[in-house]
């Protein structure tokens, strides 16, 4: 077993558990000590990440529709991040390694970049039906 990968696994696990507890015990919707978005503070527009803290809190409380309202892009990214975490854990604890080629393909990177940019623009269009994407 690779000691560096195991150390990374332990560090990330502690961080995820700690942040999950923080967002569960102190929801971002009712606590104002979480950092505000600098882009939103300066421009008044939502960035692609605006609402992600509230979406994370809502997901941890099982409120999926609320999470989708706060930031649908964040919610859609959770399964992708979960898959990447699964592959990492598999590779730390298994002798047979899994390769996740999809994350390293130029097409995947371009697709994600395109989706984020389109989401960023559309959520700031001040007319229906796009106003539902505002954080």
PDB file of C-alpha atoms in Angstrom:
ATOM      1  CA  UNK A   1       0.000   0.000   0.000  1.00  0.00           C
ATOM      2  CA  UNK A   2       1.296   3.428  -0.959  1.00  0.00           C
ATOM      3  CA  UNK A   3       1.885   5.408   2.256  1.00  0.00           C
ATOM      4  CA  UNK A   4       1.504   8.772   0.521  1.00  0.00           C
ATOM      5  CA  UNK A   5      -1.870   7.779  -0.945  1.00  0.00           C
ATOM      6  CA  UNK A   6      -2.984   6.469   2.449  1.00  0.00           C
ATOM      7  CA  UNK A   7      -1.977   9.757   4.096  1.00  0.00           C
ATOM      8  CA  UNK A   8      -3.926  11.671   1.438  1.00  0.00           C
ATOM      9  CA  UNK A   9      -6.925   9.413   2.015  1.00  0.00           C
ATOM     10  CA  UNK A  10      -6.835  10.017   5.771  1.00  0.00           C
ATOM     11  CA  UNK A  11      -6.427  13.776   5.350  1.00  0.00           C
ATOM     12  CA  UNK A  12      -9.264  14.062   2.803  1.00  0.00           C
ATOM     13  CA  UNK A  13     -11.539  11.810   4.880  1.00  0.00           C
ATOM     14  CA  UNK A  14     -11.035  13.941   7.983  1.00  0.00           C
ATOM     15  CA  UNK A  15     -11.627  17.126   5.966  1.00  0.00           C
ATOM     16  CA  UNK A  16     -14.814  15.782   4.350  1.00  0.00           C
ATOM     17  CA  UNK A  17     -16.198  14.541   7.661  1.00  0.00           C
ATOM     18  CA  UNK A  18     -15.326  17.834   9.359  1.00  0.00           C
ATOM     19  CA  UNK A  19     -16.874  19.986   6.645  1.00  0.00           C
ATOM     20  CA  UNK A  20     -19.933  17.741   6.464  1.00  0.00           C
ATOM     21  CA  UNK A  21     -20.456  18.101  10.200  1.00  0.00           C
ATOM     22  CA  UNK A  22     -19.984  21.868   9.955  1.00  0.00           C
ATOM     23  CA  UNK A  23     -22.528  22.251   7.151  1.00  0.00           C
ATOM     24  CA  UNK A  24     -24.932  19.828   8.820  1.00  0.00           C
ATOM     25  CA  UNK A  25     -24.807  21.302  12.330  1.00  0.00           C
ATOM     26  CA  UNK A  26     -24.606  24.930  11.173  1.00  0.00           C
ATOM     27  CA  UNK A  27     -26.594  25.192   7.909  1.00  0.00           C
ATOM     28  CA  UNK A  28     -25.413  27.882   5.527  1.00  0.00           C
ATOM     29  CA  UNK A  29     -28.976  29.169   5.173  1.00  0.00           C
ATOM     30  CA  UNK A  30     -29.178  30.240   8.815  1.00  0.00           C
ATOM     31  CA  UNK A  31     -25.579  31.122   9.720  1.00  0.00           C
ATOM     32  CA  UNK A  32     -23.713  34.128   8.394  1.00  0.00           C
ATOM     33  CA  UNK A  33     -20.145  33.187   9.341  1.00  0.00           C
ATOM     34  CA  UNK A  34     -19.526  31.411   6.021  1.00  0.00           C
ATOM     35  CA  UNK A  35     -17.489  33.381   3.487  1.00  0.00           C
ATOM     36  CA  UNK A  36     -19.445  35.417   0.965  1.00  0.00           C
ATOM     37  CA  UNK A  37     -18.763  35.248  -2.756  1.00  0.00           C
ATOM     38  CA  UNK A  38     -16.341  38.024  -3.694  1.00  0.00           C
ATOM     39  CA  UNK A  39     -17.526  38.056  -7.315  1.00  0.00           C
ATOM     40  CA  UNK A  40     -21.149  38.535  -6.209  1.00  0.00           C
ATOM     41  CA  UNK A  41     -20.170  41.189  -3.660  1.00  0.00           C
ATOM     42  CA  UNK A  42     -18.321  43.216  -6.295  1.00  0.00           C
ATOM     43  CA  UNK A  43     -20.559  42.754  -9.354  1.00  0.00           C
ATOM     44  CA  UNK A  44     -23.981  41.776  -8.018  1.00  0.00           C
ATOM     45  CA  UNK A  45     -23.960  38.796 -10.406  1.00  0.00           C
ATOM     46  CA  UNK A  46     -23.885  35.145  -9.397  1.00  0.00           C
ATOM     47  CA  UNK A  47     -20.791  33.110 -10.186  1.00  0.00           C
ATOM     48  CA  UNK A  48     -21.079  29.378 -11.004  1.00  0.00           C
ATOM     49  CA  UNK A  49     -20.364  28.550  -7.355  1.00  0.00           C
ATOM     50  CA  UNK A  50     -22.853  30.936  -5.750  1.00  0.00           C
ATOM     51  CA  UNK A  51     -25.266  28.949  -3.608  1.00  0.00           C
ATOM     52  CA  UNK A  52     -22.990  25.909  -3.315  1.00  0.00           C
ATOM     53  CA  UNK A  53     -22.614  26.223   0.454  1.00  0.00           C
ATOM     54  CA  UNK A  54     -26.382  26.385   0.901  1.00  0.00           C
ATOM     55  CA  UNK A  55     -26.794  23.502  -1.568  1.00  0.00           C
ATOM     56  CA  UNK A  56     -24.317  21.386   0.419  1.00  0.00           C
ATOM     57  CA  UNK A  57     -26.197  22.088   3.651  1.00  0.00           C
ATOM     58  CA  UNK A  58     -29.510  21.256   1.982  1.00  0.00           C
ATOM     59  CA  UNK A  59     -28.154  17.962   0.586  1.00  0.00           C
ATOM     60  CA  UNK A  60     -26.838  16.957   4.006  1.00  0.00           C
ATOM     61  CA  UNK A  61     -30.344  17.553   5.392  1.00  0.00           C
ATOM     62  CA  UNK A  62     -31.943  15.545   2.585  1.00  0.00           C
ATOM     63  CA  UNK A  63     -33.567  18.579   0.966  1.00  0.00           C
ATOM     64  CA  UNK A  64     -32.729  17.806  -2.651  1.00  0.00           C
ATOM     65  CA  UNK A  65     -35.153  20.266  -4.228  1.00  0.00           C
ATOM     66  CA  UNK A  66     -33.793  23.088  -2.063  1.00  0.00           C
ATOM     67  CA  UNK A  67     -30.259  22.123  -3.065  1.00  0.00           C
ATOM     68  CA  UNK A  68     -31.242  22.189  -6.747  1.00  0.00           C
ATOM     69  CA  UNK A  69     -32.713  25.664  -6.258  1.00  0.00           C
ATOM     70  CA  UNK A  70     -29.532  26.950  -4.619  1.00  0.00           C
ATOM     71  CA  UNK A  71     -27.103  25.597  -7.234  1.00  0.00           C
ATOM     72  CA  UNK A  72     -28.099  22.888  -9.699  1.00  0.00           C
ATOM     73  CA  UNK A  73     -24.570  22.699 -11.116  1.00  0.00           C
ATOM     74  CA  UNK A  74     -23.169  21.793  -7.702  1.00  0.00           C
ATOM     75  CA  UNK A  75     -25.788  19.075  -7.219  1.00  0.00           C
ATOM     76  CA  UNK A  76     -25.050  17.625 -10.674  1.00  0.00           C
ATOM     77  CA  UNK A  77     -21.319  17.594  -9.864  1.00  0.00           C
ATOM     78  CA  UNK A  78     -21.759  15.533  -6.681  1.00  0.00           C
ATOM     79  CA  UNK A  79     -22.028  12.139  -8.480  1.00  0.00           C
ATOM     80  CA  UNK A  80     -18.951  12.943 -10.583  1.00  0.00           C
ATOM     81  CA  UNK A  81     -16.982  13.867  -7.473  1.00  0.00           C
ATOM     82  CA  UNK A  82     -18.322  10.750  -5.746  1.00  0.00           C
ATOM     83  CA  UNK A  83     -17.113   8.567  -8.621  1.00  0.00           C
ATOM     84  CA  UNK A  84     -13.662  10.160  -8.492  1.00  0.00           C
ATOM     85  CA  UNK A  85     -13.557   9.579  -4.713  1.00  0.00           C
ATOM     86  CA  UNK A  86     -14.592   5.949  -5.183  1.00  0.00           C
ATOM     87  CA  UNK A  87     -11.824   5.332  -7.723  1.00  0.00           C
ATOM     88  CA  UNK A  88      -9.271   7.019  -5.464  1.00  0.00           C
ATOM     89  CA  UNK A  89     -10.332   4.887  -2.484  1.00  0.00           C
ATOM     90  CA  UNK A  90     -10.279   1.753  -4.624  1.00  0.00           C
ATOM     91  CA  UNK A  91      -6.749   2.527  -5.747  1.00  0.00           C
ATOM     92  CA  UNK A  92      -5.572   3.164  -2.193  1.00  0.00           C
ATOM     93  CA  UNK A  93      -6.881  -0.121  -0.802  1.00  0.00           C
ATOM     94  CA  UNK A  94      -6.826  -2.511  -3.770  1.00  0.00           C
ATOM     95  CA  UNK A  95      -3.945  -4.239  -5.486  1.00  0.00           C
ATOM     96  CA  UNK A  96      -5.687  -3.976  -8.866  1.00  0.00           C
ATOM     97  CA  UNK A  97      -5.804  -0.341  -9.894  1.00  0.00           C
ATOM     98  CA  UNK A  98      -8.714   1.343 -11.655  1.00  0.00           C
ATOM     99  CA  UNK A  99      -7.959   3.941 -14.290  1.00  0.00           C
ATOM    100  CA  UNK A 100     -10.364   6.799 -14.716  1.00  0.00           C
ATOM    101  CA  UNK A 101      -9.550   7.923 -18.227  1.00  0.00           C
ATOM    102  CA  UNK A 102     -12.650  10.079 -18.543  1.00  0.00           C
ATOM    103  CA  UNK A 103     -11.313  12.815 -16.253  1.00  0.00           C
ATOM    104  CA  UNK A 104      -8.131  13.125 -18.271  1.00  0.00           C
ATOM    105  CA  UNK A 105      -9.713  13.413 -21.714  1.00  0.00           C
ATOM    106  CA  UNK A 106      -9.713  16.814 -23.434  1.00  0.00           C
ATOM    107  CA  UNK A 107     -13.371  16.285 -24.388  1.00  0.00           C
ATOM    108  CA  UNK A 108     -14.372  15.931 -20.713  1.00  0.00           C
ATOM    109  CA  UNK A 109     -12.477  19.086 -19.717  1.00  0.00           C
ATOM    110  CA  UNK A 110     -14.008  21.055 -22.588  1.00  0.00           C
ATOM    111  CA  UNK A 111     -17.499  19.777 -21.775  1.00  0.00           C
ATOM    112  CA  UNK A 112     -17.196  20.757 -18.118  1.00  0.00           C
ATOM    113  CA  UNK A 113     -15.778  24.176 -19.015  1.00  0.00           C
ATOM    114  CA  UNK A 114     -18.577  24.766 -21.544  1.00  0.00           C
ATOM    115  CA  UNK A 115     -21.259  23.678 -19.048  1.00  0.00           C
ATOM    116  CA  UNK A 116     -19.875  25.963 -16.318  1.00  0.00           C
ATOM    117  CA  UNK A 117     -19.644  28.962 -18.651  1.00  0.00           C
ATOM    118  CA  UNK A 118     -23.167  28.432 -20.028  1.00  0.00           C
ATOM    119  CA  UNK A 119     -24.524  28.031 -16.494  1.00  0.00           C
ATOM    120  CA  UNK A 120     -22.690  31.190 -15.402  1.00  0.00           C
ATOM    121  CA  UNK A 121     -24.188  33.252 -18.212  1.00  0.00           C
ATOM    122  CA  UNK A 122     -27.712  31.821 -18.077  1.00  0.00           C
ATOM    123  CA  UNK A 123     -28.134  32.165 -14.321  1.00  0.00           C
ATOM    124  CA  UNK A 124     -27.511  35.905 -14.663  1.00  0.00           C
ATOM    125  CA  UNK A 125     -30.094  36.511 -17.404  1.00  0.00           C
ATOM    126  CA  UNK A 126     -32.799  38.524 -15.607  1.00  0.00           C
ATOM    127  CA  UNK A 127     -35.794  37.035 -17.441  1.00  0.00           C
ATOM    128  CA  UNK A 128     -37.860  33.898 -17.013  1.00  0.00           C
ATOM    129  CA  UNK A 129     -37.151  30.988 -17.305  1.00  0.00           C
ATOM    130  CA  UNK A 130     -33.551  31.732 -16.300  1.00  0.00           C
ATOM    131  CA  UNK A 131     -34.315  33.521 -13.030  1.00  0.00           C
ATOM    132  CA  UNK A 132     -34.857  30.186 -11.237  1.00  0.00           C
ATOM    133  CA  UNK A 133     -31.094  29.559 -11.509  1.00  0.00           C
ATOM    134  CA  UNK A 134     -30.218  32.589  -9.385  1.00  0.00           C
ATOM    135  CA  UNK A 135     -28.705  31.789  -6.023  1.00  0.00           C
TER     136      UNK A 135
END
